[in-house]
Coordinates of C-alpha atoms and ligand atoms in Angstrom, one line a residue:
M1 CA -1.0 -24.6 9.7
I2 CA 1.9 -26.5 8.0
A3 CA 5.2 -24.6 8.0
R4 CA 6.1 -23.6 4.4
R5 CA 9.2 -22.3 2.7
I6 CA 8.2 -19.0 1.0
L7 CA 10.2 -16.9 -1.4
F8 CA 8.7 -13.3 -1.1
C9 CA 9.7 -11.3 -4.2
A10 CA 9.4 -7.5 -4.1
S11 CA 11.2 -4.5 -5.6
E12 CA 11.0 -2.5 -2.4
V13 CA 11.0 -3.4 1.2
Y14 CA 10.6 -1.0 4.2
P15 CA 12.8 0.1 5.9
L16 CA 15.5 -0.7 3.3
I17 CA 13.8 1.3 0.5
K18 CA 10.3 2.7 0.0
T19 CA 8.4 4.6 -2.6
G20 CA 4.9 3.3 -1.8
G21 CA 2.6 0.9 0.0
L22 CA 4.2 -2.2 -1.5
A23 CA 7.3 -1.5 0.7
D24 CA 5.2 -1.5 3.8
V25 CA 3.6 -4.8 3.0
A26 CA 7.0 -6.4 2.0
G27 CA 8.5 -5.2 5.3
S28 CA 5.6 -6.4 7.5
L29 CA 4.0 -9.5 6.0
P30 CA 7.2 -11.7 5.8
R31 CA 7.9 -10.8 9.4
A32 CA 4.4 -11.9 10.5
L33 CA 4.7 -15.1 8.5
N34 CA 8.1 -15.8 10.0
K35 CA 6.5 -15.3 13.5
A36 CA 3.8 -17.8 12.5
G37 CA 6.6 -20.4 11.9
H38 CA 7.2 -20.2 8.2
D39 CA 10.6 -20.1 6.6
V40 CA 10.4 -16.9 4.6
H41 CA 13.2 -15.4 2.4
I42 CA 12.7 -12.0 0.8
V43 CA 14.4 -11.3 -2.5
M44 CA 15.0 -7.8 -3.8
P45 CA 17.4 -5.8 -6.0
A46 CA 20.5 -4.4 -4.3
Y47 CA 19.8 -0.7 -5.0
Q48 CA 22.4 1.8 -3.9
S49 CA 20.3 3.1 -1.0
V50 CA 19.7 -0.5 0.2
L51 CA 23.4 -1.2 0.4
K52 CA 24.0 2.2 2.1
H53 CA 21.3 1.3 4.7
L54 CA 23.1 -1.9 5.8
K55 CA 25.1 -1.7 9.0
R56 CA 27.3 -4.6 7.9
P57 CA 28.0 -5.6 4.2
A58 CA 25.8 -8.4 3.0
K59 CA 27.4 -11.8 2.8
V60 CA 28.0 -13.0 -0.7
L61 CA 26.5 -16.4 -1.3
V62 CA 26.9 -17.0 -5.1
E63 CA 28.0 -15.3 -8.2
T64 CA 26.6 -16.2 -11.6
G65 CA 25.9 -14.9 -15.1
V66 CA 22.5 -13.7 -16.2
Q67 CA 21.9 -12.3 -19.7
D68 CA 25.3 -10.6 -20.2
Y69 CA 25.7 -9.5 -16.6
T70 CA 27.6 -10.9 -13.6
V71 CA 25.1 -11.1 -10.8
R72 CA 25.8 -11.9 -7.2
I73 CA 23.3 -13.0 -4.5
S74 CA 24.2 -11.7 -1.1
Q75 CA 22.4 -12.1 2.1
T76 CA 21.4 -9.7 4.9
T77 CA 18.4 -9.7 7.3
L78 CA 15.4 -7.5 7.5
P79 CA 16.2 -4.9 10.2
G80 CA 14.7 -5.8 13.6
S81 CA 13.9 -9.4 12.5
R82 CA 15.4 -12.7 11.6
V83 CA 14.0 -12.8 8.1
P84 CA 16.7 -13.4 5.5
V85 CA 16.9 -10.9 2.6
L86 CA 18.5 -12.1 -0.6
L87 CA 19.9 -9.2 -2.5
V88 CA 20.3 -9.5 -6.3
D89 CA 23.4 -7.5 -6.7
C90 CA 24.5 -6.2 -10.1
P91 CA 26.1 -2.7 -9.8
E92 CA 25.7 -2.0 -13.5
L93 CA 21.9 -2.3 -13.1
Y94 CA 21.1 -1.3 -9.6
D95 CA 23.9 0.7 -8.0
R96 CA 22.4 4.1 -8.9
P97 CA 21.4 7.1 -6.8
G98 CA 17.8 7.9 -6.0
N99 CA 14.6 6.3 -7.0
P100 CA 14.5 2.6 -8.0
Y101 CA 12.4 3.3 -11.1
L102 CA 13.2 6.9 -12.1
D103 CA 16.2 8.9 -13.0
D104 CA 16.8 12.4 -11.5
Q105 CA 14.7 13.9 -14.2
G106 CA 11.7 11.8 -13.0
Q107 CA 11.9 9.7 -16.2
P108 CA 11.9 5.8 -16.1
W109 CA 15.5 4.5 -16.3
P110 CA 15.9 3.6 -20.0
D111 CA 17.0 0.1 -19.2
N112 CA 14.2 -0.8 -16.8
A113 CA 13.1 -3.8 -18.8
M114 CA 16.6 -5.3 -18.5
R115 CA 17.0 -4.3 -14.8
F116 CA 13.8 -6.1 -13.9
G117 CA 14.3 -8.8 -16.5
V118 CA 17.6 -9.8 -14.8
F119 CA 16.0 -9.6 -11.4
N120 CA 13.2 -11.9 -12.5
R121 CA 15.5 -14.4 -14.1
M122 CA 17.5 -14.5 -10.8
I123 CA 14.2 -15.1 -8.9
L124 CA 13.5 -18.0 -11.3
A125 CA 16.9 -19.6 -10.5
L126 CA 16.2 -19.2 -6.8
A127 CA 12.7 -20.6 -7.1
M128 CA 14.0 -23.7 -8.9
N129 CA 16.9 -24.1 -6.5
R130 CA 19.5 -23.6 -9.3
C131 CA 21.7 -21.2 -7.4
G132 CA 23.4 -23.7 -5.1
L133 CA 21.6 -22.4 -2.0
Q134 CA 20.1 -25.8 -1.2
W135 CA 16.8 -24.2 -0.5
Q136 CA 13.7 -24.5 -2.6
P137 CA 10.5 -22.7 -1.7
H138 CA 7.0 -24.3 -1.7
I139 CA 5.6 -20.9 -2.6
V140 CA 6.8 -18.0 -4.7
H141 CA 5.0 -14.9 -3.8
C142 CA 5.4 -12.1 -6.4
N143 CA 4.3 -8.5 -6.0
D144 CA 3.4 -5.9 -8.7
W145 CA 4.8 -5.7 -12.2
Q146 CA 8.5 -5.7 -11.2
T147 CA 8.2 -9.4 -10.5
G148 CA 5.4 -10.4 -12.9
L149 CA 7.7 -12.0 -15.5
V150 CA 8.8 -14.6 -12.9
L151 CA 5.4 -16.3 -13.2
A152 CA 5.6 -16.6 -17.0
L153 CA 9.1 -18.0 -16.7
L154 CA 8.1 -20.5 -14.1
S155 CA 5.1 -21.7 -16.0
S156 CA 7.1 -23.8 -18.3
E157 CA 9.1 -25.5 -15.5
R158 CA 8.2 -29.0 -14.3
K159 CA 7.8 -29.5 -10.6
R160 CA 7.7 -25.8 -9.9
P161 CA 6.7 -24.1 -6.6
A162 CA 3.1 -22.8 -6.3
T163 CA 2.7 -19.1 -7.2
V164 CA 0.9 -16.1 -5.8
F165 CA 0.8 -12.7 -7.4
T166 CA -0.4 -9.6 -5.4
I167 CA -1.6 -6.4 -7.1
H168 CA -0.8 -3.4 -5.0
N169 CA -1.7 -0.8 -7.6
L170 CA -2.9 -1.9 -11.0
A171 CA -2.1 1.6 -12.5
Y172 CA 1.5 0.5 -12.9
Q173 CA 2.0 -2.3 -15.3
G174 CA 5.6 -2.4 -16.6
V175 CA 4.9 -2.0 -20.3
F176 CA 7.8 -1.9 -22.8
D177 CA 8.3 -2.2 -26.5
R178 CA 9.0 -5.4 -28.5
S179 CA 12.7 -4.8 -28.6
A180 CA 12.9 -5.2 -24.8
F181 CA 11.1 -8.5 -25.1
E182 CA 13.7 -9.6 -27.6
Q183 CA 16.6 -8.4 -25.5
L184 CA 15.4 -10.6 -22.7
N185 CA 15.6 -13.7 -24.9
L186 CA 12.0 -14.7 -24.1
S187 CA 10.4 -17.5 -26.0
D188 CA 8.3 -16.4 -29.0
Y189 CA 5.5 -18.5 -27.6
L190 CA 5.0 -15.7 -24.9
W191 CA 4.4 -13.1 -27.6
H192 CA 0.7 -13.5 -27.8
Y193 CA -2.3 -11.5 -26.5
E194 CA -3.3 -14.2 -24.1
R195 CA 0.3 -14.2 -22.7
L196 CA 2.7 -11.2 -22.4
E197 CA 1.7 -9.2 -25.4
Y198 CA -0.5 -6.1 -24.7
H199 CA -1.5 -4.1 -27.8
D200 CA 1.7 -4.8 -29.6
Q201 CA 3.8 -4.1 -26.5
F202 CA 5.4 -6.3 -23.8
S203 CA 3.7 -6.3 -20.4
F204 CA 5.4 -7.5 -17.2
I205 CA 2.3 -7.5 -15.2
K206 CA 0.5 -9.8 -17.5
G207 CA 3.0 -12.5 -16.5
G208 CA 1.5 -12.4 -13.0
L209 CA -2.1 -12.0 -14.1
V210 CA -2.0 -14.8 -16.7
Y211 CA 0.1 -17.3 -15.0
A212 CA -0.1 -17.1 -11.2
D213 CA -1.9 -20.0 -9.5
R214 CA -3.6 -17.4 -7.3
I215 CA -3.9 -13.6 -7.8
N216 CA -4.9 -11.3 -5.0
T217 CA -5.1 -7.6 -4.3
V218 CA -5.0 -5.6 -1.1
S219 CA -8.8 -5.5 -0.4
P220 CA -11.7 -7.7 -1.4
N221 CA -13.6 -4.7 -2.8
Y222 CA -10.7 -3.6 -5.0
A223 CA -10.5 -7.2 -6.2
K224 CA -14.1 -6.8 -7.5
E225 CA -13.6 -3.2 -8.8
I226 CA -10.6 -4.1 -11.0
Q227 CA -12.8 -6.4 -13.0
T228 CA -14.7 -3.3 -14.3
S229 CA -13.7 -0.8 -17.0
T230 CA -13.7 2.0 -14.4
F231 CA -11.0 0.6 -12.3
G232 CA -9.4 -2.2 -14.5
H233 CA -6.8 -0.1 -16.3
G234 CA -7.3 -2.2 -19.4
M235 CA -6.9 -5.5 -17.5
Q236 CA -10.5 -6.0 -16.6
G237 CA -11.2 -8.6 -19.3
L238 CA -8.2 -10.8 -18.2
L239 CA -9.1 -10.4 -14.6
Q240 CA -12.7 -11.4 -15.3
H241 CA -11.4 -14.4 -17.0
R242 CA -9.3 -15.3 -14.0
A243 CA -12.0 -14.3 -11.5
D244 CA -12.1 -17.8 -9.9
R245 CA -8.4 -17.3 -8.9
L246 CA -8.7 -13.7 -7.8
S247 CA -9.4 -12.5 -4.2
G248 CA -8.6 -9.7 -1.8
I249 CA -6.8 -9.5 1.5
I250 CA -6.7 -6.2 3.5
N251 CA -3.2 -5.0 4.4
G252 CA -2.4 -4.9 8.1
I253 CA -0.9 -1.9 9.8
D254 CA 2.1 -1.5 12.0
T255 CA 0.3 -1.5 15.4
H256 CA 3.4 -0.7 17.3
T257 CA 4.2 2.5 15.4
W258 CA 0.5 3.5 15.3
N259 CA -0.6 3.1 18.9
P260 CA -2.0 6.2 20.8
G261 CA -1.2 4.5 24.1
T262 CA 2.6 4.5 23.5
D263 CA 3.1 7.0 20.7
V264 CA 6.0 9.3 21.9
L265 CA 5.3 11.8 19.1
L266 CA 2.0 12.8 20.8
A267 CA 1.7 15.6 23.3
H268 CA -0.4 13.2 25.4
K269 CA -0.7 9.5 25.1
Y270 CA -4.2 8.1 25.5
N271 CA -6.4 5.1 25.1
K272 CA -10.1 4.4 24.9
Q273 CA -10.4 4.5 28.7
H274 CA -8.8 8.0 28.9
L275 CA -10.3 9.8 25.9
D276 CA -10.1 13.2 27.6
D277 CA -6.4 13.1 27.0
K278 CA -7.1 13.2 23.3
L279 CA -8.4 16.7 23.8
E280 CA -4.9 17.8 24.9
N281 CA -3.6 16.6 21.5
K282 CA -6.4 18.6 19.8
R283 CA -5.4 21.7 21.6
A284 CA -1.7 21.2 20.7
L285 CA -2.7 20.6 17.1
Q286 CA -4.8 23.7 16.9
K287 CA -1.9 25.7 18.3
R288 CA 0.6 24.1 15.9
Y289 CA -1.7 25.0 13.0
S290 CA -2.5 28.5 14.4
L291 CA -6.2 27.9 14.6
P292 CA -8.5 29.1 17.4
E293 CA -8.1 26.7 20.3
K294 CA -11.8 25.8 20.5
Q295 CA -12.3 22.5 22.2
D296 CA -15.9 21.8 21.0
M297 CA -15.3 22.7 17.3
L298 CA -15.2 19.6 15.2
L299 CA -11.6 19.3 13.9
L300 CA -11.3 17.7 10.5
A301 CA -8.0 16.5 9.0
V302 CA -6.4 15.4 5.7
I303 CA -3.0 13.7 5.4
S304 CA -2.4 12.8 1.8
R305 CA -0.5 12.8 -1.4
L306 CA -2.1 15.8 -3.1
V307 CA -3.2 14.1 -6.3
E308 CA -6.4 13.5 -8.1
Q309 CA -6.7 9.9 -6.9
K310 CA -7.2 11.2 -3.3
G311 CA -10.1 13.5 -4.2
I312 CA -8.3 16.7 -3.5
D313 CA -10.2 18.5 -6.3
M314 CA -13.4 17.4 -4.5
L315 CA -12.1 18.8 -1.2
L316 CA -11.2 22.1 -2.9
A317 CA -14.7 22.3 -4.5
V318 CA -16.5 22.0 -1.1
L319 CA -14.3 24.4 0.8
P320 CA -16.5 27.5 0.4
D321 CA -19.5 25.5 1.8
L322 CA -17.4 23.8 4.4
V323 CA -16.1 26.9 6.1
K324 CA -19.7 28.0 6.8
R325 CA -20.1 25.1 9.1
P326 CA -18.9 24.7 12.7
V327 CA -15.7 22.9 11.7
Q328 CA -11.9 23.5 11.4
L329 CA -9.7 21.7 8.8
V330 CA -6.0 20.9 8.9
V331 CA -4.2 19.6 5.9
L332 CA -0.8 17.9 5.6
G333 CA 0.4 16.9 2.1
S334 CA 2.4 17.4 -1.0
G335 CA 2.0 16.5 -4.6
H336 CA 0.7 18.4 -7.6
K337 CA 1.7 22.1 -7.5
L338 CA -1.8 23.2 -8.6
F339 CA -3.4 21.5 -5.5
E340 CA -0.7 22.8 -3.2
S341 CA -1.1 26.4 -4.3
A342 CA -5.0 26.2 -4.3
L343 CA -5.0 24.9 -0.8
Q344 CA -2.5 27.5 0.4
A345 CA -4.6 30.3 -1.2
A346 CA -7.7 29.0 0.5
S347 CA -6.0 28.8 3.9
Q348 CA -5.2 32.5 3.6
K349 CA -8.7 33.3 2.7
Y350 CA -10.3 31.2 5.4
S351 CA -7.5 31.5 8.0
E352 CA -9.9 31.0 11.0
K353 CA -11.1 27.7 9.6
L354 CA -8.4 26.1 7.4
S355 CA -4.7 25.7 7.9
V356 CA -2.4 23.9 5.5
H357 CA 1.1 22.5 5.8
I358 CA 2.8 21.5 2.5
G359 CA 5.4 18.8 2.9
Y360 CA 6.0 15.3 4.1
D361 CA 6.2 15.1 7.8
E362 CA 5.8 11.8 9.7
T363 CA 5.9 13.4 13.2
L364 CA 3.2 15.8 12.3
S365 CA 1.1 13.0 10.7
H366 CA 1.0 11.3 14.1
Q367 CA 0.1 14.5 15.9
I368 CA -2.8 15.0 13.4
E369 CA -4.1 11.5 14.0
G370 CA -3.8 12.1 17.8
G371 CA -5.5 15.5 17.8
A372 CA -8.2 15.6 15.0
D373 CA -11.8 14.4 15.5
V374 CA -12.4 13.4 11.9
F375 CA -10.2 12.2 9.1
L376 CA -11.3 12.9 5.5
M377 CA -10.4 10.4 2.7
P378 CA -12.6 11.2 -0.3
S379 CA -10.5 9.0 -2.7
R380 CA -11.6 8.2 -6.3
F381 CA -9.9 4.8 -6.0
E382 CA -8.0 3.2 -3.2
P383 CA -6.6 -0.3 -3.4
C384 CA -6.4 -0.6 0.4
G385 CA -5.5 2.8 2.1
L386 CA -3.8 3.0 5.4
N387 CA -4.9 6.3 7.0
Q388 CA -8.5 5.2 7.6
M389 CA -7.1 2.3 9.7
Y390 CA -4.6 4.5 11.6
S391 CA -7.5 6.9 12.2
Q392 CA -9.7 4.3 13.8
R393 CA -6.9 3.2 16.1
Y394 CA -6.5 6.9 17.2
G395 CA -10.3 7.4 17.6
T396 CA -10.3 9.9 14.8
I397 CA -13.4 9.1 12.9
P398 CA -12.9 8.5 9.2
I399 CA -15.1 9.9 6.5
V400 CA -14.4 7.9 3.3
S401 CA -15.7 7.4 -0.2
P402 CA -17.2 4.0 -0.9
V403 CA -14.3 2.6 -2.9
G404 CA -11.6 -0.1 -2.6
G405 CA -10.3 -0.9 0.8
L406 CA -12.0 2.2 2.3
F407 CA -15.4 0.5 1.8
D408 CA -14.1 -2.8 3.4
T409 CA -12.6 -1.2 6.5
V410 CA -15.0 1.5 7.6
V411 CA -18.5 0.6 8.9
D412 CA -21.0 3.5 8.3
A413 CA -22.6 5.2 11.2
S414 CA -26.1 4.5 10.0
A415 CA -28.8 4.4 12.7
E416 CA -28.8 0.6 12.5
N417 CA -25.0 0.2 12.8
L418 CA -24.9 2.7 15.7
Q419 CA -27.6 0.7 17.5
A420 CA -25.7 -2.5 16.8
Q421 CA -22.5 -0.9 18.0
T422 CA -20.6 -1.8 14.8
A423 CA -20.2 1.6 13.3
T424 CA -16.6 3.0 13.0
G425 CA -17.0 6.0 10.6
F426 CA -18.9 7.6 7.8
V427 CA -19.1 6.1 4.3
M428 CA -20.0 8.5 1.6
Q429 CA -22.8 7.3 -0.7
Q430 CA -20.8 8.2 -3.8
A431 CA -17.4 9.7 -4.5
N432 CA -18.6 13.2 -5.2
E433 CA -18.8 16.7 -3.6
Q434 CA -22.5 16.5 -2.4
A435 CA -21.9 13.1 -0.8
L436 CA -18.8 14.5 1.0
L437 CA -20.6 17.4 2.4
F438 CA -23.5 15.2 3.4
A439 CA -21.2 12.9 5.3
I440 CA -19.5 15.8 7.0
D441 CA -23.0 17.1 8.1
R442 CA -23.8 13.7 9.5
A443 CA -20.6 13.8 11.5
I444 CA -21.4 17.4 12.8
D445 CA -24.8 16.1 13.9
L446 CA -23.4 13.1 15.8
Y447 CA -20.7 15.2 17.4
Q448 CA -23.4 17.2 19.0
Q449 CA -24.4 14.0 20.9
P450 CA -21.3 13.4 23.0
E451 CA -22.3 10.0 24.3
Q452 CA -23.1 8.6 20.9
W453 CA -19.8 10.1 19.5
R454 CA -17.8 8.7 22.4
S455 CA -19.3 5.3 21.8
L456 CA -18.4 5.5 18.0
V457 CA -14.8 6.5 18.9
K458 CA -14.4 3.6 21.3
I459 CA -15.7 1.0 18.8
A460 CA -13.4 2.4 16.1
M461 CA -10.5 2.1 18.5
Q462 CA -11.2 -1.5 19.2
Q463 CA -10.8 -2.7 15.5
D464 CA -8.1 -5.3 14.8
F465 CA -6.0 -4.2 11.8
S466 CA -3.0 -6.2 12.8
W467 CA -0.7 -8.0 10.4
E468 CA -1.2 -11.2 12.3
K469 CA -4.8 -11.3 11.0
S470 CA -3.8 -10.6 7.4
A471 CA -1.0 -13.1 7.6
T472 CA -3.5 -15.8 8.5
A473 CA -5.4 -14.9 5.3
Y474 CA -2.2 -15.2 3.3
E475 CA -1.5 -18.6 4.8
Q476 CA -4.8 -19.8 3.5
L477 CA -4.1 -18.3 0.1
Y478 CA -0.8 -20.1 -0.1
E479 CA -2.6 -23.4 0.7
Q480 CA -5.1 -22.7 -2.1
A481 CA -2.2 -22.0 -4.5
L482 CA -0.6 -25.3 -3.6
R483 CA -3.8 -27.1 -4.4
D484 CA -4.1 -25.2 -7.7
N485 CA -0.5 -25.8 -8.8
P486 CA -0.9 -28.4 -11.6
Ligands
LIG501 P1 -0.9 5.9 -0.8 O1 0.0 4.8 -0.6 O2 -1.8 5.8 -2.0 O3 -0.3 7.3 -0.8 P2 -2.0 5.1 1.8 O4 -3.2 5.7 2.6 O5 -2.1 3.7 1.5 O6 -2.0 6.0 0.4 O7 -0.7 5.4 2.5 C1 -0.2 6.7 2.6 C2 0.8 6.8 3.7 O8 1.6 7.9 3.6 C3 0.1 7.0 5.0 O9 0.8 6.4 6.0 C4 0.1 8.5 5.2 O10 0.0 8.9 6.5 C5 1.4 8.8 4.6 N1 1.5 10.2 4.1 C6 1.0 10.7 2.9 N2 1.3 12.0 2.8 C7 2.0 12.3 3.9 C8 2.6 13.5 4.3 N3 2.6 14.6 3.6 N4 3.3 13.5 5.5 C9 3.4 12.4 6.2 N5 2.8 11.2 5.9 C10 2.1 11.2 4.7

C-alpha cells in the first residue's frame, strides 16, 4: 500500500474527549493507519477538557483570523502514540466547561453553527496547505455532521485532496436556520436542495453526503439500511442517489483493553484453552449482583444506554416470561428515568432472577463480560455496536437483533452454521419480543449440550475484530476516493 498523508477530522477523539462511538474510532483508526506507515494528522477543536487533559501545553504553530475570530493551531500528540493532533484553538468558541455540543441545561450551545463553521473553515485551510504548515494531505477524512461543511467548501477548490465522509450515526445532522448559513458567509450557490439546504434549513451533514468522493458508514448492513425510509432519517433519497459511492466498514475494537487473557479487572483471567476459569468470574458476578450462585444456570447480561434504540422496552416486556425460564439476568446501564425505574422495580419483584445496577461503570462492564454466559442486544437500530464484539472475545454468546452492525458481526447458531463451525451467537429473526424470547430459548437449549456450547464459545473467541483489519479496509477506501477525485 502506498503511504499517504491523511488529515483525519473529528469533533471528539478518545482519550482526549468522548461522548460516543465516534471518539473511539477517532482514537483508534489514526493510530492503526500510522502503524501501517501512513502520515496521519488528526484535527479537532481545543475544548476546555481537551486542554486540561494535556500533560504539557500544546505547541502553537500558527495564528490566523477566521470569520471574526482569532484562531490558533497548536499541536500535541495522541496519548500513547506518535500521531500528531492539531488543535483548533479559539477560547471564545471552545473553551467552555462540559459537553462539546450541549450547555449545562442539556441544550445545544446557541452558537454551534459558528463553532463548527469556524472549525470547518480551519480544516479547509489545512487541507489546502494555506496555514503555512508545509503539509498537504492526499486524503481528507471527515466524520459526522461536525465536519460535513468541509466537503462542500473543498468542492470548489482546484487541485483539492480526495475526500471521505464517515457516518457514525445518521440521527445527528447538524441542522440550523438560514441566518446561520448567512453568518458563515457561504456562497448562495450552496443554498439549494441538492446542496446544503434541507427543507428551508441549513444542514451540515449534507455537505458530506453530497460532496464526498466516498461515503461510508460503520457497517455494511447499516450502509444498506440508511437508504430506506425506516433508517434513513430523511436522507434516504440522497443516499440512494449516491449509492455507488456508499459502503460500510465495521469498526475495530481495542483488543488490548478487551482481552480476557490479560484483563486485570477480572477476578480470573482466562482464554479459550482454560474456559473453566470463566466460571470463577460467573460466581464473582452472581455474588456482586446478589443472585444465587448457581453454576449451571444460564446467566444473561445487558450493558447499555437505557434508551429506546437499544430495545429496552422489548426487554421489559419479556421479563415476566423470561423469569419463568432457567436463567438469571444482570443489567448495567443508565439513561431514561422511566426505563431505570421500571428495571429497578422488576428487580425487586424478581429478586432471585434479575439484578440491576443503574450507573456507568467501566470496571463492572468488564466483569460482566467476563462472568456472563450470554449478552443481550435487542437493538432497534445499531450503526455498528461494540458490545457484541467484546462479548465474543470474552466467550459471552451474543443474542442480537438482525440490524446494522449486529447482523454483520454475529453468525447465527443455526444447525448448518454449528455444523460448519462458523456460528458465534444467536441472531433474532426480527427486532421484536417474540423473536427475543425465541432466541433466548434456543440459547437455553444449546446450553444444555455442554460440548456444543463450548465449541460455540471457542469459535466466538477466535473472531478477529482488530483495528488492523478495519484499517486495511479504510486504506482501500482512500485509494478509491483518490481515483474518484475529479
Ligand atoms: P452506543 O455507542 O450506541 O451506546 P455501542 O455498543 O457502540 O453503543 O457502545 C457502547 C459502549 O459503552 C460499550 O463499550 C458499552 O460497554 C459501554 N457502556 C454503555 N453503557 C455502559 C454503562 N452503564 N457502564 C459501562 N459501560 C457502558
